[in-house]
Coordinates of C-alpha atoms and ligand atoms in Angstrom, one line a residue:
M1 CA -61.5 19.1 -43.6
S2 CA -60.8 22.2 -42.1
H3 CA -64.2 22.9 -40.2
I4 CA -64.0 19.3 -38.6
I5 CA -60.3 20.3 -37.0
P6 CA -61.9 22.2 -34.3
Y7 CA -64.2 19.3 -33.2
W8 CA -60.7 17.4 -33.1
R9 CA -58.8 20.2 -31.1
R10 CA -61.5 19.1 -28.1
Y11 CA -60.2 15.7 -27.4
Q12 CA -56.5 16.6 -28.2
R13 CA -55.5 15.3 -25.0
L14 CA -56.9 12.0 -25.2
I15 CA -55.5 11.9 -29.2
F16 CA -52.1 12.7 -28.0
T17 CA -52.3 10.0 -25.2
A18 CA -53.3 7.5 -27.7
F19 CA -50.7 8.1 -30.1
A20 CA -48.3 8.1 -27.4
F21 CA -49.6 4.2 -26.6
L22 CA -49.5 3.5 -30.2
F23 CA -45.7 4.7 -30.1
L24 CA -45.2 2.2 -27.4
E25 CA -47.4 -0.6 -28.9
S26 CA -45.5 -0.3 -32.3
F27 CA -41.4 -0.2 -30.3
G28 CA -43.2 -3.3 -28.8
D29 CA -43.7 -5.2 -32.5
L30 CA -40.5 -3.9 -33.3
L31 CA -38.8 -5.5 -30.9
Q32 CA -40.3 -9.0 -31.2
P33 CA -38.1 -10.0 -34.4
M34 CA -35.1 -9.2 -32.7
I35 CA -36.2 -11.0 -30.0
V36 CA -36.9 -13.8 -31.9
S37 CA -34.3 -13.6 -34.0
R38 CA -32.1 -13.8 -30.7
I39 CA -34.1 -17.0 -29.3
I40 CA -32.8 -18.8 -32.3
D41 CA -29.4 -17.9 -33.0
Q42 CA -28.2 -17.9 -29.3
G43 CA -30.6 -20.2 -28.1
V44 CA -32.3 -23.4 -30.3
M45 CA -29.0 -23.3 -32.4
E46 CA -26.5 -23.4 -29.8
G47 CA -29.2 -25.7 -27.4
A48 CA -28.9 -23.3 -24.7
L49 CA -32.1 -23.9 -23.0
P50 CA -31.8 -20.9 -20.0
V51 CA -31.0 -18.4 -23.0
V52 CA -34.4 -19.9 -24.8
L53 CA -36.4 -19.6 -21.4
R54 CA -34.8 -16.0 -20.4
L55 CA -35.7 -14.4 -23.8
G56 CA -38.9 -15.9 -24.1
G57 CA -39.9 -14.5 -21.0
L58 CA -39.0 -11.1 -22.5
M59 CA -40.4 -11.7 -25.4
L60 CA -43.7 -12.6 -23.1
L61 CA -43.3 -9.5 -21.0
V62 CA -42.8 -7.3 -24.6
T63 CA -45.8 -9.0 -26.2
L64 CA -48.1 -8.5 -22.8
F65 CA -46.7 -4.8 -23.0
G66 CA -47.4 -4.3 -26.1
A67 CA -50.9 -5.9 -26.1
G68 CA -51.6 -3.7 -22.8
C69 CA -51.1 -0.8 -25.1
A70 CA -53.0 -1.3 -27.7
V71 CA -56.4 -2.6 -25.7
T72 CA -55.6 1.1 -23.9
R73 CA -55.7 3.1 -27.8
C74 CA -58.4 1.2 -28.5
I75 CA -60.5 1.8 -25.5
I76 CA -59.3 5.6 -25.9
S77 CA -59.7 5.9 -29.6
S78 CA -63.2 3.9 -30.2
R79 CA -64.3 6.5 -26.9
V80 CA -62.8 9.9 -29.2
S81 CA -64.0 9.1 -32.1
Q82 CA -68.2 7.8 -31.1
Q83 CA -67.4 11.1 -29.0
F84 CA -66.4 12.9 -31.9
G85 CA -69.7 11.9 -34.1
A86 CA -71.8 12.7 -31.5
D87 CA -70.4 16.2 -31.1
L88 CA -70.4 16.3 -34.9
R89 CA -74.1 15.0 -35.3
L90 CA -75.9 17.0 -32.0
D91 CA -74.3 20.2 -33.7
L92 CA -74.8 19.9 -37.1
Y93 CA -79.1 19.0 -35.5
Q94 CA -78.9 22.5 -33.7
R95 CA -77.5 24.2 -36.6
I96 CA -80.1 22.9 -39.0
N97 CA -82.7 24.2 -36.5
C98 CA -81.5 27.4 -36.4
F99 CA -81.8 27.4 -40.4
S100 CA -84.1 30.0 -41.5
F101 CA -86.7 29.0 -44.1
G102 CA -84.6 30.4 -47.1
A103 CA -81.6 28.1 -45.9
L104 CA -83.7 24.9 -45.8
G105 CA -85.4 25.6 -48.7
K106 CA -82.2 25.6 -50.5
R107 CA -81.6 22.2 -49.7
E108 CA -83.3 18.1 -50.3
T109 CA -84.0 16.5 -46.8
A110 CA -82.4 13.8 -48.5
A111 CA -79.3 15.4 -48.4
L112 CA -79.4 16.5 -45.5
I113 CA -79.7 13.8 -44.2
T114 CA -77.3 12.2 -46.0
R115 CA -74.6 14.5 -43.3
M116 CA -76.1 13.9 -41.1
T117 CA -76.0 10.1 -41.1
N118 CA -73.7 8.9 -43.6
D119 CA -71.2 11.4 -43.7
T120 CA -70.5 12.0 -40.3
S121 CA -69.9 8.4 -39.7
Q122 CA -67.6 8.1 -42.6
L123 CA -65.7 11.2 -40.6
V124 CA -66.0 9.0 -37.3
S125 CA -64.3 5.9 -38.9
F126 CA -61.4 8.1 -40.6
T127 CA -60.8 9.3 -36.8
H128 CA -61.3 6.0 -35.9
G129 CA -58.6 5.6 -38.7
M130 CA -56.4 7.7 -38.3
M131 CA -55.7 6.8 -34.1
R132 CA -54.9 3.4 -35.3
V133 CA -52.2 4.5 -38.0
F134 CA -51.1 8.0 -37.4
V135 CA -47.9 7.2 -35.8
R136 CA -47.9 3.4 -36.5
S137 CA -47.6 2.8 -39.7
P138 CA -44.9 5.5 -40.4
M139 CA -43.1 4.2 -37.4
L140 CA -43.4 0.5 -38.5
L141 CA -42.4 1.2 -42.0
F142 CA -38.9 3.3 -41.0
G143 CA -38.6 0.7 -37.6
A144 CA -38.7 -2.0 -39.7
I145 CA -36.1 -0.6 -42.3
T146 CA -33.5 0.4 -39.8
M147 CA -33.9 -2.7 -37.9
T148 CA -33.5 -4.5 -40.2
F149 CA -30.0 -2.3 -41.3
V150 CA -29.3 -3.4 -37.3
L151 CA -29.9 -7.0 -37.9
N152 CA -28.0 -7.2 -41.1
P153 CA -27.0 -4.4 -43.4
R154 CA -27.4 -6.9 -46.4
L155 CA -30.8 -7.7 -45.7
G156 CA -32.0 -3.6 -45.7
I157 CA -30.3 -3.5 -48.7
I158 CA -33.1 -5.8 -50.0
L159 CA -35.7 -3.9 -47.8
L160 CA -34.3 -0.7 -50.0
V161 CA -35.3 -2.3 -53.5
V162 CA -38.4 -4.1 -52.5
V163 CA -40.1 -1.7 -50.2
P164 CA -40.0 1.4 -52.6
L165 CA -40.9 -1.2 -55.5
I166 CA -44.6 -1.9 -53.4
A167 CA -45.1 1.5 -52.8
L168 CA -44.9 2.2 -56.1
L169 CA -47.1 -0.4 -57.2
M170 CA -49.7 0.9 -54.3
Y171 CA -49.2 4.6 -55.5
I172 CA -50.2 3.3 -59.1
S173 CA -53.5 1.4 -57.5
M174 CA -54.1 4.9 -55.3
K175 CA -54.2 7.2 -58.6
V176 CA -56.3 4.5 -60.6
G177 CA -58.7 3.8 -57.7
F178 CA -59.5 6.7 -55.9
P179 CA -61.3 8.3 -58.5
L180 CA -63.5 5.2 -59.0
F181 CA -63.9 5.2 -55.2
S182 CA -65.7 9.1 -54.9
K183 CA -67.7 8.4 -57.9
M184 CA -69.1 5.6 -55.6
Q185 CA -69.7 7.7 -53.1
E186 CA -71.6 10.3 -55.7
A187 CA -73.2 7.0 -56.9
L188 CA -74.0 5.5 -53.2
D189 CA -75.7 9.3 -52.5
R190 CA -77.6 9.0 -55.4
N191 CA -79.1 6.2 -54.9
N192 CA -80.2 7.2 -51.3
G193 CA -81.8 9.9 -52.1
V194 CA -84.0 8.3 -55.0
L195 CA -84.7 6.0 -52.6
R196 CA -85.4 8.3 -49.9
E197 CA -87.7 10.2 -52.0
Y198 CA -89.7 6.8 -52.9
L199 CA -90.2 6.1 -49.5
S200 CA -91.7 9.6 -48.9
G201 CA -94.2 9.6 -50.8
V202 CA -95.0 5.7 -51.8
R203 CA -98.8 6.0 -50.8
V204 CA -98.6 8.7 -53.5
V205 CA -97.3 5.9 -55.7
K206 CA -99.6 3.4 -54.7
A207 CA -102.9 5.4 -55.1
Y208 CA -101.3 5.9 -59.2
N209 CA -99.9 2.7 -59.7
T210 CA -96.5 4.2 -61.1
F211 CA -94.9 1.8 -59.6
D212 CA -93.2 1.0 -62.6
Q213 CA -91.9 3.9 -63.2
E214 CA -90.5 4.2 -59.5
V215 CA -89.0 0.8 -60.1
E216 CA -87.2 2.2 -63.3
R217 CA -86.1 5.4 -61.3
F218 CA -84.5 3.1 -58.7
D219 CA -82.9 0.8 -61.3
V220 CA -80.8 3.3 -63.0
S221 CA -79.1 4.9 -60.0
N222 CA -78.8 1.1 -58.7
T223 CA -77.7 -0.3 -61.6
E224 CA -75.0 2.9 -62.0
L225 CA -74.0 2.5 -58.1
A226 CA -73.0 -1.4 -58.9
A227 CA -70.8 -0.6 -61.9
T228 CA -69.0 2.1 -60.3
A229 CA -68.7 -0.2 -57.4
I230 CA -67.3 -2.9 -59.7
K231 CA -65.1 -1.1 -61.9
A232 CA -63.9 0.4 -57.8
T233 CA -63.2 -3.1 -56.3
R234 CA -61.9 -4.3 -60.0
V235 CA -58.9 -2.1 -59.4
V236 CA -58.3 -3.6 -55.8
G237 CA -58.8 -6.9 -57.0
V238 CA -56.4 -6.4 -59.8
F239 CA -53.8 -4.6 -57.9
F240 CA -53.8 -6.4 -54.6
P241 CA -53.2 -9.9 -55.9
I242 CA -50.7 -8.5 -57.9
I243 CA -48.9 -6.4 -54.9
S244 CA -48.6 -9.5 -52.7
F245 CA -46.8 -11.3 -55.7
A246 CA -44.0 -8.9 -55.7
A247 CA -44.2 -9.1 -51.9
N248 CA -43.7 -13.1 -51.9
M249 CA -41.3 -13.0 -54.6
A250 CA -39.5 -10.5 -52.8
L251 CA -39.1 -12.8 -49.9
V252 CA -38.2 -16.3 -52.3
A253 CA -35.3 -13.8 -54.1
T254 CA -34.1 -13.1 -50.4
L255 CA -34.6 -16.6 -48.8
W256 CA -32.7 -17.5 -51.8
L257 CA -29.9 -15.2 -51.0
A258 CA -30.0 -16.0 -48.0
R259 CA -29.2 -19.9 -48.2
G260 CA -26.1 -18.5 -49.4
W261 CA -25.4 -16.5 -46.4
V262 CA -26.1 -18.4 -44.1
A263 CA -24.3 -21.0 -45.6
D264 CA -21.4 -19.0 -45.7
G265 CA -21.9 -18.6 -41.6
Q266 CA -22.1 -14.7 -43.3
M267 CA -25.8 -14.9 -41.8
Y268 CA -27.6 -16.3 -39.1
V269 CA -30.7 -18.4 -39.2
G270 CA -32.4 -16.7 -36.4
Q271 CA -31.7 -13.1 -39.1
V272 CA -33.9 -14.1 -41.7
V273 CA -36.8 -15.0 -39.5
A274 CA -36.5 -12.0 -38.1
F275 CA -36.6 -10.4 -41.4
L276 CA -39.2 -12.3 -43.0
N277 CA -41.5 -10.9 -39.8
Y278 CA -40.2 -7.2 -40.5
M279 CA -40.8 -7.9 -44.2
M280 CA -44.6 -8.8 -42.7
Q281 CA -45.1 -5.6 -40.7
I282 CA -43.9 -3.4 -43.4
T283 CA -46.6 -4.6 -46.5
M284 CA -48.9 -4.7 -43.5
S285 CA -48.2 -0.7 -42.4
L286 CA -48.1 0.0 -46.5
R287 CA -51.5 -1.5 -46.4
M288 CA -52.6 0.2 -43.4
I289 CA -51.8 3.5 -45.1
F290 CA -53.7 2.7 -48.3
N291 CA -56.7 2.1 -46.4
V292 CA -56.3 4.9 -44.2
Y293 CA -55.8 7.1 -47.4
Q294 CA -58.8 5.8 -48.7
M295 CA -60.9 6.7 -45.6
F296 CA -59.1 9.9 -46.0
I297 CA -60.2 10.5 -49.3
R298 CA -64.2 9.8 -48.2
A299 CA -63.9 12.1 -45.2
K300 CA -62.7 14.9 -47.1
A301 CA -66.0 14.3 -49.2
S302 CA -67.7 14.2 -46.1
A303 CA -66.0 17.0 -44.5
H304 CA -67.4 19.2 -47.6
R305 CA -70.8 18.5 -47.5
V306 CA -71.0 18.6 -43.5
G307 CA -68.9 22.2 -44.1
D308 CA -72.4 23.2 -46.4
I309 CA -74.6 22.8 -43.3
I310 CA -71.5 24.2 -40.7
N311 CA -71.0 27.1 -43.0
E312 CA -74.0 28.5 -43.5
E313 CA -74.8 32.0 -42.9
D314 CA -78.5 32.1 -43.2
L315 CA -79.6 31.6 -39.8
Q316 CA -82.4 32.3 -37.8
G317 CA -83.5 32.1 -34.0
L318 CA -79.6 31.9 -32.9
G319 CA -79.4 32.4 -28.4
G320 CA -82.4 34.6 -27.8
H321 CA -85.0 33.8 -25.0
S322 CA -88.4 32.8 -25.0
S323 CA -91.0 34.8 -23.3
S324 CA -93.8 36.4 -24.8
L325 CA -93.1 39.6 -25.2
Y326 CA -95.1 41.1 -28.2
G327 CA -98.6 42.4 -28.1
G328 CA -101.1 41.1 -30.4
A329 CA -101.1 43.7 -32.9
V330 CA -100.0 43.1 -36.6
S331 CA -99.7 45.3 -39.2
F332 CA -97.9 45.1 -43.0
E333 CA -96.6 48.3 -44.0
N334 CA -96.2 48.3 -48.2
V335 CA -94.3 44.5 -48.1
T336 CA -93.1 43.6 -50.8
F337 CA -91.8 40.0 -51.3
V338 CA -89.7 37.4 -53.2
Y339 CA -89.3 33.6 -52.1
P340 CA -85.5 32.8 -51.8
G341 CA -83.8 32.0 -54.6
G342 CA -87.5 31.9 -56.1
G343 CA -86.8 34.4 -59.2
N344 CA -87.8 38.1 -59.4
E345 CA -91.3 37.9 -59.4
P346 CA -92.5 38.9 -56.4
V347 CA -95.4 36.7 -54.1
L348 CA -96.7 39.6 -52.6
K349 CA -96.7 43.3 -53.7
D350 CA -96.8 46.2 -51.9
V351 CA -99.5 44.9 -49.1
S352 CA -101.0 47.1 -46.4
F353 CA -103.2 46.1 -43.8
E354 CA -103.3 46.8 -40.2
L355 CA -104.9 44.8 -37.5
P356 CA -105.5 45.7 -33.9
S357 CA -104.9 43.5 -30.8
G358 CA -107.7 40.9 -30.0
E359 CA -109.5 41.5 -33.8
T360 CA -109.9 38.7 -36.1
L361 CA -108.4 39.0 -39.8
G362 CA -110.4 36.8 -42.2
I363 CA -108.5 36.4 -45.8
I364 CA -109.6 35.9 -48.5
G365 CA -108.8 34.9 -52.6
S366 CA -108.3 32.1 -55.1
T367 CA -105.7 29.6 -54.5
G368 CA -101.9 31.1 -55.1
A369 CA -102.5 34.6 -54.7
G370 CA -100.1 34.0 -51.5
K371 CA -102.4 33.9 -48.5
T372 CA -99.8 31.2 -47.1
S373 CA -96.8 33.4 -48.1
L374 CA -98.3 36.5 -46.1
V375 CA -98.6 35.0 -43.5
Q376 CA -95.4 32.8 -43.3
L377 CA -94.4 36.9 -42.3
I378 CA -95.9 36.5 -39.2
P379 CA -93.8 34.7 -37.4
A380 CA -90.8 36.0 -39.4
F381 CA -90.3 32.6 -41.4
Y382 CA -89.4 35.2 -44.0
L383 CA -88.4 38.5 -44.0
P384 CA -90.0 41.2 -46.3
D385 CA -88.0 42.8 -49.3
L386 CA -89.7 45.8 -49.1
G387 CA -91.9 47.3 -46.4
E388 CA -92.2 46.2 -42.9
V389 CA -94.2 43.9 -40.9
K390 CA -94.9 44.9 -37.4
V391 CA -95.9 42.6 -34.6
G392 CA -96.7 44.4 -31.4
G393 CA -95.3 47.3 -32.8
I394 CA -91.9 46.3 -33.6
S395 CA -90.3 45.2 -37.3
T396 CA -89.9 41.4 -37.1
S397 CA -86.5 42.6 -39.1
Y398 CA -85.2 43.8 -35.5
A399 CA -87.4 41.5 -33.5
D400 CA -86.1 38.0 -31.4
V401 CA -87.2 35.4 -33.5
N402 CA -87.5 33.1 -30.1
A403 CA -90.0 36.0 -28.2
L404 CA -91.8 36.3 -31.4
R405 CA -92.8 32.4 -32.3
A406 CA -93.5 32.6 -28.6
S407 CA -96.4 34.7 -29.1
I408 CA -97.8 33.0 -32.0
A409 CA -99.1 29.8 -32.6
Y410 CA -99.5 29.1 -36.3
V411 CA -101.6 26.1 -38.0
A412 CA -100.1 25.6 -41.2
Q413 CA -102.0 24.6 -44.1
Q414 CA -100.4 21.6 -44.6
N415 CA -99.9 20.5 -41.0
T416 CA -97.6 17.6 -39.1
L417 CA -98.5 15.8 -36.6
F418 CA -95.6 13.6 -35.4
Y419 CA -95.4 9.7 -34.3
G420 CA -96.5 9.9 -30.7
T421 CA -99.8 10.1 -28.6
I422 CA -102.6 12.4 -29.2
A423 CA -101.5 14.3 -26.0
D424 CA -97.6 15.0 -26.9
N425 CA -98.8 16.0 -30.3
I426 CA -101.3 18.8 -28.7
R427 CA -98.2 19.3 -26.1
M428 CA -96.4 20.4 -28.6
G429 CA -97.5 23.8 -28.6
K430 CA -96.8 24.3 -25.0
P431 CA -93.9 21.7 -23.1
D432 CA -95.7 22.0 -19.6
A433 CA -99.1 22.0 -20.7
T434 CA -100.8 20.3 -17.6
M435 CA -103.8 17.0 -18.7
E436 CA -106.3 19.4 -18.5
E437 CA -105.0 21.9 -20.1
I438 CA -104.5 19.8 -23.2
E439 CA -108.6 18.6 -22.6
V440 CA -110.1 22.6 -22.4
A441 CA -107.9 22.9 -25.7
A442 CA -109.6 19.8 -27.8
K443 CA -112.7 20.5 -26.5
A444 CA -112.3 24.0 -28.0
A445 CA -111.3 22.4 -31.5
Q446 CA -114.1 20.4 -31.1
A447 CA -111.7 16.9 -30.8
H448 CA -112.2 16.2 -27.4
E449 CA -115.4 13.9 -28.8
F450 CA -113.4 12.0 -31.2
I451 CA -110.4 11.1 -29.1
S452 CA -112.2 10.4 -25.6
A453 CA -114.0 8.2 -28.2
S454 CA -111.3 6.1 -29.1
P455 CA -110.6 3.0 -26.1
E456 CA -107.5 4.7 -25.3
G457 CA -108.4 8.4 -25.8
Y458 CA -105.1 10.8 -25.5
E459 CA -103.0 8.2 -24.8
T460 CA -103.8 6.7 -28.6
I461 CA -100.9 7.0 -30.9
I462 CA -101.0 8.7 -33.9
G463 CA -98.7 6.8 -36.7
Q464 CA -96.1 8.7 -38.7
K465 CA -97.9 11.9 -40.4
G466 CA -101.0 11.0 -38.7
V467 CA -102.0 7.8 -41.1
N468 CA -104.6 6.6 -38.8
L469 CA -107.0 9.7 -39.0
S470 CA -109.5 11.6 -40.7
G471 CA -108.2 14.9 -42.3
G472 CA -111.0 16.8 -40.4
Q473 CA -109.0 15.2 -37.3
K474 CA -105.9 16.0 -38.1
Q475 CA -107.0 19.3 -38.7
R476 CA -108.5 19.6 -35.5
I477 CA -105.6 18.0 -32.9
G478 CA -103.4 20.5 -35.3
I479 CA -106.0 23.3 -33.8
A480 CA -105.6 22.1 -30.5
R481 CA -101.8 22.1 -30.6
A482 CA -102.2 25.8 -31.0
L483 CA -105.0 26.9 -28.8
V484 CA -103.0 25.4 -25.9
R485 CA -100.6 27.6 -26.5
D486 CA -102.0 30.5 -25.4
A487 CA -100.8 32.9 -27.7
Q488 CA -101.4 36.5 -28.2
I489 CA -101.7 35.7 -32.3
L490 CA -103.3 32.6 -33.9
I491 CA -103.1 32.0 -37.4
L492 CA -105.5 29.7 -39.4
D493 CA -104.1 28.3 -42.5
D494 CA -107.2 27.2 -44.4
C495 CA -107.1 24.9 -41.7
V496 CA -110.9 24.1 -41.2
S497 CA -111.1 23.1 -44.4
A498 CA -111.7 19.5 -44.1
V499 CA -114.1 20.2 -40.9
D500 CA -118.2 20.8 -41.5
V501 CA -119.1 24.3 -41.2
E502 CA -121.3 23.8 -38.5
T503 CA -118.0 22.3 -36.4
E504 CA -116.4 25.2 -37.8
G505 CA -118.4 27.6 -36.4
A506 CA -118.4 26.0 -32.9
I507 CA -114.3 26.0 -33.0
M508 CA -114.5 29.9 -33.7
R509 CA -117.0 30.5 -31.2
S510 CA -114.4 29.3 -28.2
I511 CA -111.7 31.0 -30.4
N512 CA -113.6 34.0 -29.9
M513 CA -114.1 33.5 -26.2
V514 CA -110.3 33.5 -25.4
S515 CA -110.2 36.6 -28.3
P516 CA -106.6 36.5 -29.1
T517 CA -105.7 38.3 -32.1
V518 CA -106.5 35.9 -34.9
V519 CA -105.8 35.6 -38.8
L520 CA -108.0 33.5 -40.7
I521 CA -107.0 31.9 -43.8
T522 CA -109.6 30.2 -45.6
Q523 CA -112.1 29.9 -48.9
R524 CA -115.1 30.2 -47.6
I525 CA -117.2 33.4 -47.9
S526 CA -119.3 31.8 -44.8
S527 CA -116.2 32.0 -42.9
V528 CA -115.6 35.8 -43.0
I529 CA -118.8 37.4 -43.6
N530 CA -119.7 38.3 -40.4
L531 CA -115.6 39.8 -39.5
R532 CA -115.2 43.4 -39.5
H533 CA -111.6 42.6 -41.5
I534 CA -111.6 40.8 -44.6
L535 CA -108.5 41.1 -46.7
V536 CA -109.3 40.1 -50.0
L537 CA -106.1 38.8 -52.0
E538 CA -105.2 38.8 -55.9
A539 CA -102.0 37.6 -57.1
G540 CA -100.4 39.0 -54.0
R541 CA -101.8 42.2 -54.1
V542 CA -104.3 43.3 -52.1
A543 CA -107.8 43.5 -54.1
G544 CA -110.0 45.0 -51.4
Y545 CA -110.0 45.3 -47.5
G546 CA -113.2 46.0 -45.1
N547 CA -115.9 44.5 -44.0
H548 CA -118.4 41.9 -45.8
A549 CA -120.9 45.0 -47.0
S550 CA -118.2 47.5 -48.0
L551 CA -116.7 44.8 -50.0
I552 CA -119.5 43.8 -51.6
E553 CA -119.6 47.3 -53.1
T554 CA -115.8 47.8 -53.4
C555 CA -114.5 44.9 -54.3
D556 CA -115.2 42.6 -57.7
V557 CA -113.0 39.9 -56.4
Y558 CA -114.6 39.7 -53.6
K559 CA -117.8 39.9 -55.2
E560 CA -117.3 37.3 -57.7
I561 CA -116.0 34.6 -54.8
Y562 CA -119.0 35.2 -52.8
N563 CA -121.7 34.9 -56.1
S564 CA -119.2 31.4 -56.5
Q565 CA -120.4 30.2 -53.4
L566 CA -124.0 31.4 -53.2
I567 CA -125.7 28.4 -54.1
Ligands
M5T601 C1 -97.9 32.2 -53.6 C2 -95.5 30.7 -54.2 C3 -95.6 29.8 -55.0 C4 -97.1 30.9 -55.3 C5 -97.2 31.9 -54.6 C6 -96.0 28.4 -49.7 C7 -94.7 29.2 -51.1 C8 -95.2 29.6 -51.8 N1 -94.6 30.0 -52.9 C9 -93.3 29.8 -53.0 O1 -92.7 30.0 -53.9 N2 -92.7 29.1 -51.9 C10 -93.7 28.5 -50.8 O2 -93.0 28.3 -49.7 O3 -95.9 31.9 -53.8 O4 -98.3 30.6 -52.8 P1 -98.9 30.5 -51.3 O5 -99.0 31.9 -51.2 O6 -99.1 29.3 -50.6 O7 -100.8 31.0 -52.5 P2 -102.0 30.6 -51.3 O8 -102.0 30.2 -50.3 O9 -102.9 31.9 -51.6 O10 -102.8 29.5 -52.4 P3 -103.7 28.0 -51.4 O11 -103.5 27.3 -52.7 O12 -103.2 27.6 -50.6 O13 -105.0 28.8 -51.5 O14 -97.6 31.3 -56.8 O15 -95.2 29.2 -55.6
MG602 MG1 -101.6 29.1 -48.9

């Protein structure tokens, strides 16, 4: 809970104001039965109408006052709790944005979403609940007991017997119920996880017709959720009637006793009525404490999970500015790299090369050789474990990552398009790009033609992940997004694989005209054959470096790839 406290502290004043109103409101609640007893005993029983009217008026005032306090308190607590939730969500969002790739890799997307949604809502309800009962319940509880003693000490003594009994019953039900409620929460999380995974892969599930397996998987977690929920609610179902029964029996017993006392003239009817009211207030406040305690248990688990995000220290790109400071030269000096949490086997082993600014490096190698891993070190998505990666002469270990990334345009192997228009997707590369710049980039990426062929052109809405585009079209929009950035370094990770060779040639020609430094990963010999710098990667090691002619002579791996693609 401790990392949540600073968020509450921001609203300290409002929270205390709410407590103050809560205090006044409870005071009003406690006064009412007392006034009722006077109305009955001094007014109704005596047949004194003026007393009834005077006290009735007083009661109305107290009620109005209490209602006013309740409304104000409610407005404050809703505002504080919702604002608290918004603050927390925004902070979590920004924290996740600053997570290093290593920190992101450790967590499931579903888990992150649960923290942002369900866990923050739990904390919001607890905050709201806290502002409803924090002062009120204890005050009502002790206030009602005290008032009863003031009213009539005999009735007070009855309460001293009954209240601990009810409290004990509630305590037992909490003890039995709460482990079940936390289990239910865990089961709910698991069920959400299964559901999210299914929804994100629903196309594959349909393609492979594995629906039955998925249903079975969902059924397991769903049944488990239902079973724990039934168990947990059963406890409430058993205990609440018992508690109500005990409270009612106490009332019956009191009435029985009171009947005699009233007959003896030791007590007035109004006092008995007031006592019944106080008794009700006491059971209500005990119930409220019980509810909020339940919220607290959930909120505690949520706070713990939210803390996992707040306390992550593996961050990148906090603060800093985003002007481009870096030159286009890229060099790797004896770089060895292991994925965080990926065991001890390095993905890159002792990789060295030097690429002068403005030139193009082709990287070729079999699948799993480490090509993607290599280029991910350039924008400092990860830092090397040994050796140094330098961009513009500055080691990425010391670079300001925002400035570094501002000078790089990266087209990932599995490029992601977002729901929105084509223009919006391209504009991600440069948020202030004009329509003209977007068109120039699209033309260079050979995308302009198919974009303008559709009736809405650049305003065509792309479905989630680009579902309404062909593979090659998606790739070209990805390239246009990178080109509009006008960056010093362009990284293309096998991103023309779905584009025909001719179009690829046209794209490369327009890229060369802008002439930034280009790092091009490819599976095709034809894409690198004319380059001065070709890096051949094999199982994380550099198997050859040079141009086509020299590699054919010296590098067996390269020769093999070349021969396999000759036909
Ligand atoms: C090289 C591992 C992967 C493979 C090795 C991207 C990535 C890779 N790996 C991880 O553990 N985590 C990751 O995030 O690294 O993989 P690669 O660099 O992706 O190879 P590639 O780009 O040459 O292959 P391909 O198929 O794209 O041509 O062992 O497990
Ligand atoms: Mg790859």
